[in-house]
Coordinates of C-alpha atoms in Angstrom, one line a residue:
Chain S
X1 CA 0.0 0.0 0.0
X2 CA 1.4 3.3 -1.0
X3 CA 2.1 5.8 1.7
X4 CA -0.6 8.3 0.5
X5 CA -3.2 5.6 0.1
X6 CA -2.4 4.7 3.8
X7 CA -2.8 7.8 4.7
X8 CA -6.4 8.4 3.0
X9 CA -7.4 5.0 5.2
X10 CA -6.4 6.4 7.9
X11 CA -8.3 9.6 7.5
X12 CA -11.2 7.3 6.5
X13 CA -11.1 6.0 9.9
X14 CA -9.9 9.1 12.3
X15 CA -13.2 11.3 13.3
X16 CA -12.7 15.1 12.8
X17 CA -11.3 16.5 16.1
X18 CA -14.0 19.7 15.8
X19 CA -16.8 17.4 15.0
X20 CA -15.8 14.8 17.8
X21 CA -16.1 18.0 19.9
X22 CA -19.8 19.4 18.8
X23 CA -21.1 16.2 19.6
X24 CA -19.7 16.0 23.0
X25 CA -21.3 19.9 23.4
X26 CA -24.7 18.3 22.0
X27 CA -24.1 15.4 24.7
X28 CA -24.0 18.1 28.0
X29 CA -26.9 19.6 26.1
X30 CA -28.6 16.3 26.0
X31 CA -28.1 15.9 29.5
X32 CA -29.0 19.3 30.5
X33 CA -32.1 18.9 28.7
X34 CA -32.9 15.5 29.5
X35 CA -32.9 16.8 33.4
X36 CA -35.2 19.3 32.7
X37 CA -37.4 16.8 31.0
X38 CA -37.5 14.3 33.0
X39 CA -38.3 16.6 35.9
X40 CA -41.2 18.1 34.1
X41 CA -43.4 14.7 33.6
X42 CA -42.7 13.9 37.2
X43 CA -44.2 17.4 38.2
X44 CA -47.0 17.1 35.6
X45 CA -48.0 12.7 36.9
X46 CA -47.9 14.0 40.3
X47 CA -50.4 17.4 39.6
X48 CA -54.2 17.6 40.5
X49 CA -54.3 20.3 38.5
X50 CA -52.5 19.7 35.0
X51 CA -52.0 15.5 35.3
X52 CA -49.5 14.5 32.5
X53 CA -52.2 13.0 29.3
X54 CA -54.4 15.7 28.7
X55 CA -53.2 19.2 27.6
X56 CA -52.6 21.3 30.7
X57 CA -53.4 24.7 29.3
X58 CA -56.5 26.4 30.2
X59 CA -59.3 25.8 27.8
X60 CA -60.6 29.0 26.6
X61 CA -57.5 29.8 25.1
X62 CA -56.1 26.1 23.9
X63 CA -56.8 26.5 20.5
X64 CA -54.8 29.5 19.7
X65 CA -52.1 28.3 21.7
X66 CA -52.2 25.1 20.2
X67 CA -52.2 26.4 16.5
X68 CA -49.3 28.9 17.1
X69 CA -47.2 25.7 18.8
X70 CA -48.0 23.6 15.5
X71 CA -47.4 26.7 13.2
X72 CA -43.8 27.0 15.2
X73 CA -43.5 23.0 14.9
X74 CA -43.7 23.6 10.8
X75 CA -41.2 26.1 10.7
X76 CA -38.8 24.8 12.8
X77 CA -39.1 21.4 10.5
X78 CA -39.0 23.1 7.5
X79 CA -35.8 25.0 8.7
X80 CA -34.2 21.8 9.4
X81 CA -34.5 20.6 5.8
X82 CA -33.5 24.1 4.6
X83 CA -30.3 23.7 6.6
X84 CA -29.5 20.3 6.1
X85 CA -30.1 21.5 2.0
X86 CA -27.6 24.6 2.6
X87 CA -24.8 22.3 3.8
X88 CA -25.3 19.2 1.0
X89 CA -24.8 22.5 -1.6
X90 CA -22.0 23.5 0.4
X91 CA -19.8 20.7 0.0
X92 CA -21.0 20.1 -3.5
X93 CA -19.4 23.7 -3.9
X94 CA -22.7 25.6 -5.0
X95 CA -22.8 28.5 -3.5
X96 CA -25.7 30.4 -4.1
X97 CA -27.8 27.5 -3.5
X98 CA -25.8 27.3 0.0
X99 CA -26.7 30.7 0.3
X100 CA -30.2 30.5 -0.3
X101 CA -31.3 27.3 1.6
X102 CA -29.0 29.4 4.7
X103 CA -31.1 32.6 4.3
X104 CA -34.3 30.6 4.5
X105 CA -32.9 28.9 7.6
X106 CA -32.5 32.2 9.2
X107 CA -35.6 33.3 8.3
X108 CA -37.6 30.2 9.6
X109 CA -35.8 30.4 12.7
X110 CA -36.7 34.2 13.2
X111 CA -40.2 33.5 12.4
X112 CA -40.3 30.8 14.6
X113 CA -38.8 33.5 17.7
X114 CA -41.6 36.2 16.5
X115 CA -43.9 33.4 16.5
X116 CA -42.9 32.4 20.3
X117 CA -42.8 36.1 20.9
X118 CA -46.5 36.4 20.2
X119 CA -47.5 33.4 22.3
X120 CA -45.7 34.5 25.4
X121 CA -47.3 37.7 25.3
X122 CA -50.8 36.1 25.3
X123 CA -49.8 34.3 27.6
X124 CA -48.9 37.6 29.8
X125 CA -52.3 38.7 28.7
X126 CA -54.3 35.8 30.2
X127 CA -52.0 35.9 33.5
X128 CA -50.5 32.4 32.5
X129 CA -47.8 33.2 34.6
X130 CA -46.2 32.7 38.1
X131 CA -47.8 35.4 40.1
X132 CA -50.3 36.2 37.6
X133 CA -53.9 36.6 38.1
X134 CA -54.8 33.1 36.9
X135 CA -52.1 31.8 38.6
X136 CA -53.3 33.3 42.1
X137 CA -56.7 31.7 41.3
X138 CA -55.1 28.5 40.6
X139 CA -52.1 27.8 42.5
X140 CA -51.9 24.4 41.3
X141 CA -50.6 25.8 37.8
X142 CA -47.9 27.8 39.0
X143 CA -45.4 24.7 38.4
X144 CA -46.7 24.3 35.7
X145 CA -46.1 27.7 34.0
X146 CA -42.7 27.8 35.6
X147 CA -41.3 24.9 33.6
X148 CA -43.1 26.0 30.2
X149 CA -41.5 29.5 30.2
X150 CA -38.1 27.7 31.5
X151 CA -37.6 25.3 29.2
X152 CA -39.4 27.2 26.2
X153 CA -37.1 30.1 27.2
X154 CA -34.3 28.1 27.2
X155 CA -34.8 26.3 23.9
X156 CA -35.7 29.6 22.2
X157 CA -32.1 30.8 23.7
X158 CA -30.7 28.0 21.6
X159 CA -32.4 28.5 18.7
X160 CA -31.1 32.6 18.9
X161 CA -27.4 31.2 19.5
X162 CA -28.5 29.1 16.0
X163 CA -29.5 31.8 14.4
X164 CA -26.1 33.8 15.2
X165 CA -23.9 31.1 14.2
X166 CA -25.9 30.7 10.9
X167 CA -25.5 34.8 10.1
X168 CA -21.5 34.3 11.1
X169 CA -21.7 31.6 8.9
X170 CA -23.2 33.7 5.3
X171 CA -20.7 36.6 6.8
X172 CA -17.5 34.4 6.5
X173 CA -15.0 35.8 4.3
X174 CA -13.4 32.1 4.0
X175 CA -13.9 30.3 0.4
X176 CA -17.0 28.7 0.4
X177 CA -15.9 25.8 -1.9
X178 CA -13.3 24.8 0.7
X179 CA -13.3 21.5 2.6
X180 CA -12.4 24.0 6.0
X181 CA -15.7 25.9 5.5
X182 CA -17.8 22.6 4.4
X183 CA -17.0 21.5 7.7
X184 CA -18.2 25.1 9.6
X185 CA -20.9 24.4 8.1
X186 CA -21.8 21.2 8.6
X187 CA -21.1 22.0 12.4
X188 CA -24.0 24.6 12.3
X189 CA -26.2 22.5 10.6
X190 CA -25.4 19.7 13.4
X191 CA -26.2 22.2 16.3
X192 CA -29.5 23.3 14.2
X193 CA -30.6 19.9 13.9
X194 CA -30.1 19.2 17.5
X195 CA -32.5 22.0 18.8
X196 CA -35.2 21.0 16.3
X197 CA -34.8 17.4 18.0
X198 CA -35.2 19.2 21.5
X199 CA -38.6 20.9 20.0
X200 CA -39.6 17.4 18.9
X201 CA -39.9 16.6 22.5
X202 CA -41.1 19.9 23.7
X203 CA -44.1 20.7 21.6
X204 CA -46.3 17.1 22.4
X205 CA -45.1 17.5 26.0
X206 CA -46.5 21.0 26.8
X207 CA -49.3 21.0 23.9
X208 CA -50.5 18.0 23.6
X209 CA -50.4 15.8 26.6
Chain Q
X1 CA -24.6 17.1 -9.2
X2 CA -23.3 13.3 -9.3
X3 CA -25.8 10.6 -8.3
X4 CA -24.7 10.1 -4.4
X5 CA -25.9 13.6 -3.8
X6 CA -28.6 13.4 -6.4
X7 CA -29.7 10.5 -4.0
X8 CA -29.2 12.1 -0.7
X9 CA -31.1 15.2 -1.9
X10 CA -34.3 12.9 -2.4
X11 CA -33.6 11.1 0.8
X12 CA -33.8 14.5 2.7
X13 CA -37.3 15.4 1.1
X14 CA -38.7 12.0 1.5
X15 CA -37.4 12.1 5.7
X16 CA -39.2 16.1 6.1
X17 CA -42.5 14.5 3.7
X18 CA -42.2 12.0 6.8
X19 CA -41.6 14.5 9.7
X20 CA -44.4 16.6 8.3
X21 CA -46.4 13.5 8.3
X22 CA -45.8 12.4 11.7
X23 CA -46.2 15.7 13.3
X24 CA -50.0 15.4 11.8
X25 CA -50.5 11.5 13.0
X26 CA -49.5 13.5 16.6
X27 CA -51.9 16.6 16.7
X28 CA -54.7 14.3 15.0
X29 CA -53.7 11.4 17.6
X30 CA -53.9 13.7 20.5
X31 CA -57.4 15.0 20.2
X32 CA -58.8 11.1 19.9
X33 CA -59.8 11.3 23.7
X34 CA -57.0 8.4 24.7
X35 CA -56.3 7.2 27.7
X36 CA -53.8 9.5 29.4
X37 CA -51.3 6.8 30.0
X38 CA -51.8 5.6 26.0
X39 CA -51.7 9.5 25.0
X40 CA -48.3 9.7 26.8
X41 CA -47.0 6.5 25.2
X42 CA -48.1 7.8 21.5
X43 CA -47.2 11.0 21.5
X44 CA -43.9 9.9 23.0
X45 CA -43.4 7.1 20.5
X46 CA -43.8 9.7 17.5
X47 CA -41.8 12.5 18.8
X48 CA -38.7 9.3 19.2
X49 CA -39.1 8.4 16.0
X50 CA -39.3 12.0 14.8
X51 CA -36.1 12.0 16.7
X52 CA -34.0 9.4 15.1
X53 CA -35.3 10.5 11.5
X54 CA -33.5 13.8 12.4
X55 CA -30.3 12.5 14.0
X56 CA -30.0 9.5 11.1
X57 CA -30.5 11.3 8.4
X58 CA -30.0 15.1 9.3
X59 CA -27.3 14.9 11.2
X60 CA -26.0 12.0 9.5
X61 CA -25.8 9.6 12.4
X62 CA -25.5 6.9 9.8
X63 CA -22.2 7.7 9.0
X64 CA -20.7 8.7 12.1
X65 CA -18.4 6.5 13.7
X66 CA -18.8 4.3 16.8
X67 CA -17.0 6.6 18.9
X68 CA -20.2 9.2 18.1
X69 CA -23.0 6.6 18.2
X70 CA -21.5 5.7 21.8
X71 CA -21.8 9.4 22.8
X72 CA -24.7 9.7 21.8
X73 CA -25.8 6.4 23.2
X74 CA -24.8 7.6 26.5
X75 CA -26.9 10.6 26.4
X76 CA -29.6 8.5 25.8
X77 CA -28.7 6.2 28.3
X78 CA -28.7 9.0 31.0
X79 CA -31.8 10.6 29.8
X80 CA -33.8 7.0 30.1
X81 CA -31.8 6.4 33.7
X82 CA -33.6 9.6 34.7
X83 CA -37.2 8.7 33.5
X84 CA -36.7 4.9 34.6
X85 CA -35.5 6.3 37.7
X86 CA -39.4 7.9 38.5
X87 CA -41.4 5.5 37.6
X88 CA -41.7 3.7 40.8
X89 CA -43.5 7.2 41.6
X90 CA -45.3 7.4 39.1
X91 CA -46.3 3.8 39.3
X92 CA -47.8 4.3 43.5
X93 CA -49.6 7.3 42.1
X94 CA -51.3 5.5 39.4
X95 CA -52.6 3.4 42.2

């Protein structure tokens, strides 16, 4: 075997050091997340109030809030395909099709924020808060409205973060037919991915069930 | 565009066709009037296999090598020592 075709085995078989570390970032963030989670359903079985099977929310106002969580469920879908689009045109070297499908990502995950923004402030509105009026009249739900805003808030945190690294990413004055940016790029779309799997979980946990 | 990515391009339409799909089979699911217990298990079951569609195909999982799948393995394992962990409460309050 010639030196150079040893050397492309090797390669082959060695994981990419900045990879092998984004997935050990998305394993903390698994386990961080996974806490919170697992907390949550044991606060929800044990609650008079909003008992883990049937949605928790408030009735008069379930509908909106669940359309708005399914409209956000779309998007965030849709901006996972988008992404995982930009990067495939990436390393095939076409730019303006990475460009595109990277814009739309951004744009998804912005709606998705203004989206969130809009339901929180209804939620402000009706006193679906800790404190709130509601809340005060039904002290069982405080709990409740704790962990939503908690772990939606955190989530929507991640999803900002996402949105950074994307813009950093269409600002980058490196060549985008390299095999260097290929890879920056297919580390945001890894991180991307991962907070649309955390969404997965959230939006059947807090709208649904 | 050679035929691998022609390929993978189709693949990542078909998997969000499928996402879109189960995220309906979910919503529609939810408002059958289960049983609580049943409604947990569904909605649960779907939002996994939403899940693993992502991280397969997504974020290539099916690639990556064993060092990765044991990462994430042990997430996984963490996250399901947690929930195991409570369902001896969850089990007396069914009672």
């Amino acid at each position: 075997m010639s030196v150079s075709a040893s050397a492309e085995t090797l390669s082959d078989d060695v994981i990419d050091p900045g990879r092998l570390g984004l997935w050990l970032f998305l394993l903390s963030e698994i386990l961080l997340f996974g806490g919170f989670f697992a907390s949550y359903v044991m606060m929800r079985w044990g609650s008079p109030d909003c008992r883990l099977g049937t949605p928790a929310w408030p009735a008069p106002d379930y509908g909106t809030t669940l359309s708005m969580a399914a409209l956000n469920t779309f998007i965030l879908i849709t901006s996972s395909y988008t992404m995982v689009r930009s990067v495939l045109a990436c390393e095939e070297g076409r730019v303006e099709a990475f460009r595109r499908n990277l814009w739309a990502t951004i744009g998804l995950g912005a709606a998705f924020l203004a989206v969130k923004a809009v339901e929180y402030s209804l939620k402000f509105g009706h006193g679906y808060y800790p404190g709130g009026h509601f809340v005060v009249e039904h002290p069982g739900y405080a709990i409740f409205f704790s962990f939503y805003f908690v772990m939606t808030g955190l989530h929507g945190v991640h999803v900002l973060v996402g949105l950074i690294w994307n813009g950093l990413l269409l600002r980058s004055r490196q060549d985008p037919r390299s095999p260097e940016f290929a890879r920056k790029a297919e580390y945001a779309g890894l991180y991307w991915h991962f907070v649309d799997v955390v969404w997965v979980f959230l939006f059947p946990l807090f709208y649904l069930i | 565009m050679s035929a691998h990515n022609s390929d993978e391009s189709f693949v990542f339409g078909a998997v969000f066709a499928l996402l879109l799909i189960l995220t309906a089979v979910t919503i529609v699911s939810a408002r059958f009037g289960m049983e609580p217990l049943m409604g947990v298990v569904v909605a649960m079951g779907v939002a996994s296999a939403k899940a693993g569609l992502i991280g397969i195909y997504f974020m290539r999982l099916r690639r990556e090598p064993v060092v990765v799948w044991c990462l994430v393995v042990a997430g996984i394992s963490a996250v399901a020592t947690l929930a195991i962990g409570i369902l001896p409460d969850m089990a007396l309050k069914l009672q």
